[in-house]
mmCIF file of C-alpha atoms and ligand atoms in Angstrom:
data_model
loop_
_atom_site.group_PDB
_atom_site.id
_atom_site.type_symbol
_atom_site.label_atom_id
_atom_site.label_comp_id
_atom_site.label_asym_id
_atom_site.label_seq_id
_atom_site.Cartn_x
_atom_site.Cartn_y
_atom_site.Cartn_z
ATOM 1 C CA MET Y 22 -50.514 140.169 -156.962
ATOM 2 C CA THR Y 23 -48.782 142.543 -154.443
ATOM 3 C CA LYS Y 24 -45.772 141.584 -152.560
ATOM 4 C CA ASP Y 25 -44.733 143.016 -149.085
ATOM 5 C CA LEU Y 26 -41.350 144.828 -148.724
ATOM 6 C CA PRO Y 27 -38.910 142.964 -147.108
ATOM 7 C CA ASP Y 28 -38.608 143.783 -143.373
ATOM 8 C CA THR Y 29 -34.902 144.623 -143.704
ATOM 9 C CA ASN Y 30 -34.984 146.357 -140.164
ATOM 10 C CA ALA Y 31 -37.281 147.346 -137.477
ATOM 11 C CA ILE Y 32 -38.796 150.807 -137.779
ATOM 12 C CA ALA Y 33 -36.842 151.687 -134.458
ATOM 13 C CA ASP Y 34 -33.660 151.306 -136.501
ATOM 14 C CA ARG Y 35 -34.981 153.064 -139.659
ATOM 15 C CA ILE Y 36 -36.057 155.881 -137.486
ATOM 16 C CA THR Y 37 -32.540 155.817 -135.769
ATOM 17 C CA ASP Y 38 -31.192 155.977 -139.225
ATOM 18 C CA GLY Y 39 -33.259 158.929 -139.888
ATOM 19 C CA LEU Y 40 -31.984 160.916 -136.798
ATOM 20 C CA LYS Y 41 -28.427 160.183 -137.775
ATOM 21 C CA ARG Y 42 -29.203 161.985 -141.260
ATOM 22 C CA VAL Y 43 -30.826 164.987 -139.326
ATOM 23 C CA ALA Y 44 -27.868 164.985 -136.981
ATOM 24 C CA ALA Y 45 -25.282 165.284 -139.755
ATOM 25 C CA VAL Y 46 -27.245 168.344 -141.287
ATOM 26 C CA MET Y 47 -27.204 169.975 -137.969
ATOM 27 C CA ARG Y 48 -23.465 169.440 -137.388
ATOM 28 C CA SER Y 49 -23.041 170.906 -140.932
ATOM 29 C CA ASP Y 50 -24.990 173.989 -140.094
ATOM 30 C CA GLU Y 51 -23.208 174.054 -136.571
ATOM 31 C CA TRP Y 52 -19.874 174.124 -138.278
ATOM 32 C CA SER Y 53 -20.760 176.918 -140.684
ATOM 33 C CA THR Y 54 -21.955 179.000 -137.888
ATOM 34 C CA ALA Y 55 -19.085 178.212 -135.786
ATOM 35 C CA GLN Y 56 -16.676 178.935 -138.721
ATOM 36 C CA ALA Y 57 -18.057 182.331 -139.276
ATOM 37 C CA MET Y 58 -17.575 183.155 -135.585
ATOM 38 C CA SER Y 59 -14.076 181.935 -135.932
ATOM 39 C CA ILE Y 60 -14.473 179.273 -133.304
ATOM 40 C CA THR Y 61 -15.261 175.851 -133.201
ATOM 41 C CA PRO Y 62 -18.362 173.748 -132.927
ATOM 42 C CA THR Y 63 -17.518 172.445 -129.380
ATOM 43 C CA GLN Y 64 -16.707 175.991 -128.310
ATOM 44 C CA LEU Y 65 -20.147 177.267 -129.801
ATOM 45 C CA GLN Y 66 -21.897 174.485 -128.059
ATOM 46 C CA ILE Y 67 -20.276 175.703 -124.711
ATOM 47 C CA LEU Y 68 -21.865 179.091 -125.471
ATOM 48 C CA ASN Y 69 -25.238 177.634 -126.147
ATOM 49 C CA VAL Y 70 -25.065 175.573 -122.777
ATOM 50 C CA LEU Y 71 -24.230 178.502 -120.817
ATOM 51 C CA GLU Y 72 -26.779 180.579 -122.236
ATOM 52 C CA GLY Y 73 -29.477 181.554 -119.668
ATOM 53 C CA ARG Y 74 -27.509 179.934 -117.037
ATOM 54 C CA MET Y 75 -26.874 183.016 -114.862
ATOM 55 C CA ARG Y 76 -25.134 180.910 -111.939
ATOM 56 C CA GLY Y 77 -22.778 179.350 -114.423
ATOM 57 C CA LEU Y 78 -21.385 175.927 -114.914
ATOM 58 C CA ARG Y 79 -18.211 173.994 -113.878
ATOM 59 C CA VAL Y 80 -16.147 172.613 -116.663
ATOM 60 C CA THR Y 81 -16.927 168.910 -115.602
ATOM 61 C CA GLU Y 82 -20.986 169.965 -115.857
ATOM 62 C CA ILE Y 83 -20.228 171.172 -119.446
ATOM 63 C CA ALA Y 84 -17.903 168.292 -120.308
ATOM 64 C CA ALA Y 85 -20.870 166.047 -118.992
ATOM 65 C CA HIS Y 86 -23.792 168.062 -120.851
ATOM 66 C CA LEU Y 87 -22.106 167.894 -124.346
ATOM 67 C CA GLY Y 88 -20.781 164.308 -123.893
ATOM 68 C CA VAL Y 89 -17.286 165.196 -124.555
ATOM 69 C CA SER Y 90 -14.172 164.463 -122.231
ATOM 70 C CA GLN Y 91 -13.069 167.012 -119.653
ATOM 71 C CA PRO Y 92 -9.763 167.841 -121.544
ATOM 72 C CA THR Y 93 -11.723 168.659 -124.582
ATOM 73 C CA ALA Y 94 -14.140 170.885 -122.780
ATOM 74 C CA THR Y 95 -11.282 172.416 -120.688
ATOM 75 C CA ASP Y 96 -9.380 173.216 -123.991
ATOM 76 C CA SER Y 97 -12.282 174.729 -125.594
ATOM 77 C CA ALA Y 98 -13.224 176.722 -122.343
ATOM 78 C CA THR Y 99 -9.722 178.088 -122.397
ATOM 79 C CA ALA Y 100 -10.154 179.098 -125.879
ATOM 80 C CA LEU Y 101 -13.528 181.142 -125.112
ATOM 81 C CA LEU Y 102 -12.013 182.823 -121.962
ATOM 82 C CA ARG Y 103 -8.818 184.020 -124.440
ATOM 83 C CA LYS Y 104 -11.644 185.574 -126.962
ATOM 84 C CA GLY Y 105 -13.475 187.018 -124.039
ATOM 85 C CA TYR Y 106 -16.624 185.183 -124.814
ATOM 86 C CA VAL Y 107 -16.852 183.825 -121.230
ATOM 87 C CA GLU Y 108 -15.409 184.603 -117.911
ATOM 88 C CA LYS Y 109 -14.842 182.642 -114.637
ATOM 89 C CA VAL Y 110 -16.684 183.494 -111.495
ATOM 90 C CA ALA Y 111 -16.043 181.795 -108.092
ATOM 91 C CA GLY Y 112 -18.574 178.910 -107.035
ATOM 92 C CA VAL Y 113 -20.598 178.951 -103.854
ATOM 93 C CA ASP Y 114 -18.319 176.940 -101.817
ATOM 94 C CA ARG Y 115 -15.540 179.085 -103.423
ATOM 95 C CA ARG Y 116 -13.377 175.935 -103.943
ATOM 96 C CA SER Y 117 -14.096 175.880 -107.703
ATOM 97 C CA SER Y 118 -14.704 178.250 -110.485
ATOM 98 C CA LEU Y 119 -17.627 178.547 -112.882
ATOM 99 C CA LEU Y 120 -17.951 179.645 -116.389
ATOM 100 C CA VAL Y 121 -20.532 182.393 -117.374
ATOM 101 C CA LEU Y 122 -20.992 184.049 -120.713
ATOM 102 C CA THR Y 123 -19.766 187.647 -121.156
ATOM 103 C CA VAL Y 124 -21.783 190.401 -122.633
ATOM 104 C CA GLU Y 125 -19.248 189.966 -125.772
ATOM 105 C CA GLY Y 126 -20.184 185.882 -125.641
ATOM 106 C CA ARG Y 127 -24.013 186.796 -125.441
ATOM 107 C CA LYS Y 128 -23.696 189.601 -128.615
ATOM 108 C CA ALA Y 129 -21.679 186.593 -130.593
ATOM 109 C CA LEU Y 130 -24.577 184.110 -129.866
ATOM 110 C CA ARG Y 131 -26.946 186.539 -130.924
ATOM 111 C CA GLN Y 132 -25.359 186.658 -134.267
ATOM 112 C CA ALA Y 133 -25.144 182.817 -134.545
ATOM 113 C CA GLY Y 134 -29.136 182.642 -133.869
ATOM 114 C CA ARG Y 135 -29.631 184.499 -136.973
ATOM 115 C CA ALA Y 136 -27.394 182.018 -138.932
ATOM 116 C CA GLU Y 137 -29.038 179.558 -141.502
ATOM 117 C CA ASN Y 138 -30.471 176.706 -139.904
ATOM 118 C CA ALA Y 139 -31.816 173.829 -142.405
ATOM 119 C CA THR Y 140 -33.144 171.528 -139.839
ATOM 120 C CA ARG Y 141 -35.183 174.290 -138.348
ATOM 121 C CA ASP Y 142 -36.577 175.390 -141.831
ATOM 122 C CA ALA Y 143 -37.356 171.789 -142.745
ATOM 123 C CA VAL Y 144 -39.130 171.266 -139.472
ATOM 124 C CA GLU Y 145 -41.416 174.374 -140.011
ATOM 125 C CA GLU Y 146 -42.482 172.873 -143.448
ATOM 126 C CA LEU Y 147 -44.344 170.410 -141.235
ATOM 127 C CA PRO Y 148 -48.154 171.089 -140.525
ATOM 128 C CA ALA Y 149 -48.621 172.530 -136.971
ATOM 129 C CA ALA Y 150 -50.075 169.189 -135.532
ATOM 130 C CA GLU Y 151 -47.168 167.165 -136.924
ATOM 131 C CA GLN Y 152 -44.775 169.757 -135.424
ATOM 132 C CA GLU Y 153 -46.606 169.136 -131.923
ATOM 133 C CA GLU Y 154 -46.265 165.486 -132.314
ATOM 134 C CA LEU Y 155 -42.582 165.490 -133.190
ATOM 135 C CA LEU Y 156 -41.755 167.841 -130.064
ATOM 136 C CA VAL Y 157 -44.153 165.536 -127.902
ATOM 137 C CA SER Y 158 -42.063 162.402 -129.208
ATOM 138 C CA LEU Y 159 -38.699 164.101 -128.959
ATOM 139 C CA VAL Y 160 -39.467 164.984 -125.289
ATOM 140 C CA ARG Y 161 -40.158 161.473 -124.617
ATOM 141 C CA VAL Y 162 -37.271 160.092 -126.146
ATOM 142 C CA ILE Y 163 -34.844 162.620 -124.218
ATOM 143 C CA ASN Y 164 -36.787 161.856 -121.081
ATOM 144 C CA THR Y 165 -36.005 158.169 -121.340
ATOM 145 C CA LEU Y 166 -32.309 158.940 -122.221
ATOM 146 C CA GLN Y 167 -31.832 161.009 -119.039
ATOM 147 C CA GLU Y 168 -33.568 158.744 -116.938
ATOM 148 C CA ALA Y 169 -31.093 155.804 -118.151
ATOM 149 C CA GLY Y 170 -28.335 158.025 -117.411
ATOM 150 C CA ALA Y 171 -27.335 158.376 -121.220
ATOM 151 C CA VAL Y 172 -27.831 162.190 -120.820
ATOM 152 C CA PRO Y 173 -27.756 164.688 -117.967
ATOM 153 C CA VAL Y 174 -30.996 166.113 -116.987
ATOM 154 C CA GLN Y 175 -32.329 168.703 -119.595
ATOM 155 C CA ARG Y 176 -33.824 171.878 -118.989
ATOM 156 C CA MET Y 177 -37.385 170.569 -119.975
ATOM 157 C CA CYS Y 178 -40.840 171.347 -118.652
ATOM 158 C CA VAL Y 179 -41.387 167.673 -117.633
ATOM 159 C CA THR Y 180 -38.320 167.655 -115.200
ATOM 160 C CA CYS Y 181 -39.317 171.110 -113.900
ATOM 161 C CA LYS Y 182 -40.209 171.992 -110.377
ATOM 162 C CA TYR Y 183 -42.866 174.587 -111.968
ATOM 163 C CA PHE Y 184 -44.479 172.102 -114.231
ATOM 164 C CA GLU Y 185 -47.793 170.649 -113.043
ATOM 165 C CA PRO Y 186 -49.433 168.250 -115.414
ATOM 166 C CA HIS Y 187 -53.079 168.355 -116.129
ATOM 167 C CA ARG Y 188 -53.980 171.063 -114.022
ATOM 168 C CA HIS Y 189 -56.455 172.716 -116.331
ATOM 169 C CA ALA Y 190 -59.422 170.879 -118.146
ATOM 170 C CA GLY Y 191 -59.607 170.745 -121.824
ATOM 171 C CA LYS Y 192 -56.963 170.149 -124.696
ATOM 172 C CA GLN Y 193 -56.012 174.012 -124.746
ATOM 173 C CA GLY Y 194 -54.085 174.307 -121.584
ATOM 174 C CA PRO Y 195 -54.192 171.159 -119.605
ATOM 175 C CA HIS Y 196 -50.721 171.687 -117.984
ATOM 176 C CA HIS Y 197 -49.529 174.536 -115.885
ATOM 177 C CA CYS Y 198 -46.327 176.617 -115.609
ATOM 178 C CA HIS Y 199 -46.071 177.974 -112.191
ATOM 179 C CA PHE Y 200 -43.129 180.106 -113.181
ATOM 180 C CA VAL Y 201 -45.051 182.392 -115.075
ATOM 181 C CA ASN Y 202 -48.537 181.036 -113.563
ATOM 182 C CA ALA Y 203 -50.086 180.262 -116.995
ATOM 183 C CA PRO Y 204 -51.664 177.392 -118.732
ATOM 184 C CA LEU Y 205 -48.986 175.321 -120.902
ATOM 185 C CA ARG Y 206 -50.058 173.630 -123.969
ATOM 186 C CA ARG Y 207 -48.062 170.479 -125.473
ATOM 187 C CA ARG Y 208 -47.038 172.604 -128.233
ATOM 188 C CA ASP Y 209 -45.269 175.106 -125.601
ATOM 189 C CA PHE Y 210 -43.304 172.142 -124.132
ATOM 190 C CA ARG Y 211 -39.677 173.746 -123.460
ATOM 191 C CA VAL Y 212 -36.771 171.566 -124.161
ATOM 192 C CA ASP Y 213 -34.235 174.097 -123.147
ATOM 193 C CA CYS Y 214 -35.795 176.490 -120.786
ATOM 194 C CA ARG Y 215 -33.617 179.234 -119.118
ATOM 195 C CA GLU Y 216 -36.166 179.372 -116.016
ATOM 196 C CA HIS Y 217 -36.288 175.815 -115.368
ATOM 197 C CA GLU Y 218 -35.173 174.397 -111.893
ATOM 198 C CA ILE Y 219 -34.978 170.778 -111.408
ATOM 199 C CA ALA Y 220 -37.792 168.828 -109.499
ATOM 200 C CA ASP Y 221 -36.849 166.100 -107.217
ATOM 201 C CA PRO Y 222 -36.720 162.633 -108.386
ATOM 202 C CA ASP Y 223 -40.001 161.536 -106.838
ATOM 203 C CA THR Y 224 -41.826 164.429 -108.336
ATOM 204 C CA ARG Y 225 -40.063 163.890 -111.564
ATOM 205 C CA ALA Y 226 -41.491 160.019 -111.727
ATOM 206 C CA ALA Y 227 -44.912 161.385 -110.640
ATOM 207 C CA THR Y 228 -45.097 163.795 -113.350
ATOM 208 C CA TRP Y 229 -43.775 161.435 -116.029
ATOM 209 C CA GLY Y 230 -46.364 158.841 -114.775
ATOM 210 C CA SER Y 231 -49.304 161.221 -115.107
ATOM 211 C CA LEU Y 232 -47.944 162.286 -118.539
ATOM 212 C CA GLN Y 233 -48.637 158.643 -119.593
ATOM 213 C CA THR Y 234 -52.109 158.931 -119.011
ATOM 214 C CA GLY Y 235 -52.913 161.809 -121.371
HETATM 215 S S1 SF4 H 5 -40.321 177.166 -116.014
HETATM 216 FE FE1 SF4 H 5 -39.859 176.751 -117.976
HETATM 217 S S2 SF4 H 5 -39.405 174.548 -117.765
HETATM 218 FE FE2 SF4 H 5 -40.342 175.175 -116.204
HETATM 219 S S3 SF4 H 5 -42.585 174.804 -116.328
HETATM 220 FE FE3 SF4 H 5 -42.321 176.844 -116.929
HETATM 221 S S4 SF4 H 5 -41.726 176.776 -119.104
HETATM 222 FE FE4 SF4 H 5 -41.532 174.711 -118.341
#
């Protein structure tokens, strides 16, 4: 007679436990990469957040993006300024300054991109269809988190003013990116696109509603 496994906890709890394990590996990878660059993981995260943001970001925006306190973001930004990886530029209103990457900062990030990444390697082991499902599920989870205010709005297709859901017939290219004026498949969804421009809240809600239907 077969026995059912005891239902120790709900599947959502077990997925959350799994994500914690993956996050631990990612943190370890980040430590190694940052150590090789003689910076801290928070400083590395700041360089990654600034990458592709030509206008730059305020320290308060960086702190919100990383989920760290403003003093922590300020200390890390000061260290990066000293190393010459970032510089300050005047904001549009001239009352506040923004941080942007320098050429040195970009060069350092390119080197970091070549570092070992155990999580990416593990994801690449999955069949293509499972990678796509994982990407779409992650986009859904991140979108729910940002709509709940748990994270700032991310540079994802589903929040972008250039994104048009279900523009094309067929599975290959049902969506559309108006920035490059090309079809966009689910597996092409971006999670941190440098061309992203945020859509207004009504458009974001309409896009999300449309995506729930297919
Ligand atoms: S610009 Fe980037 S984020 Fe926006 S729809 Fe195109 S690929 Fe997606």
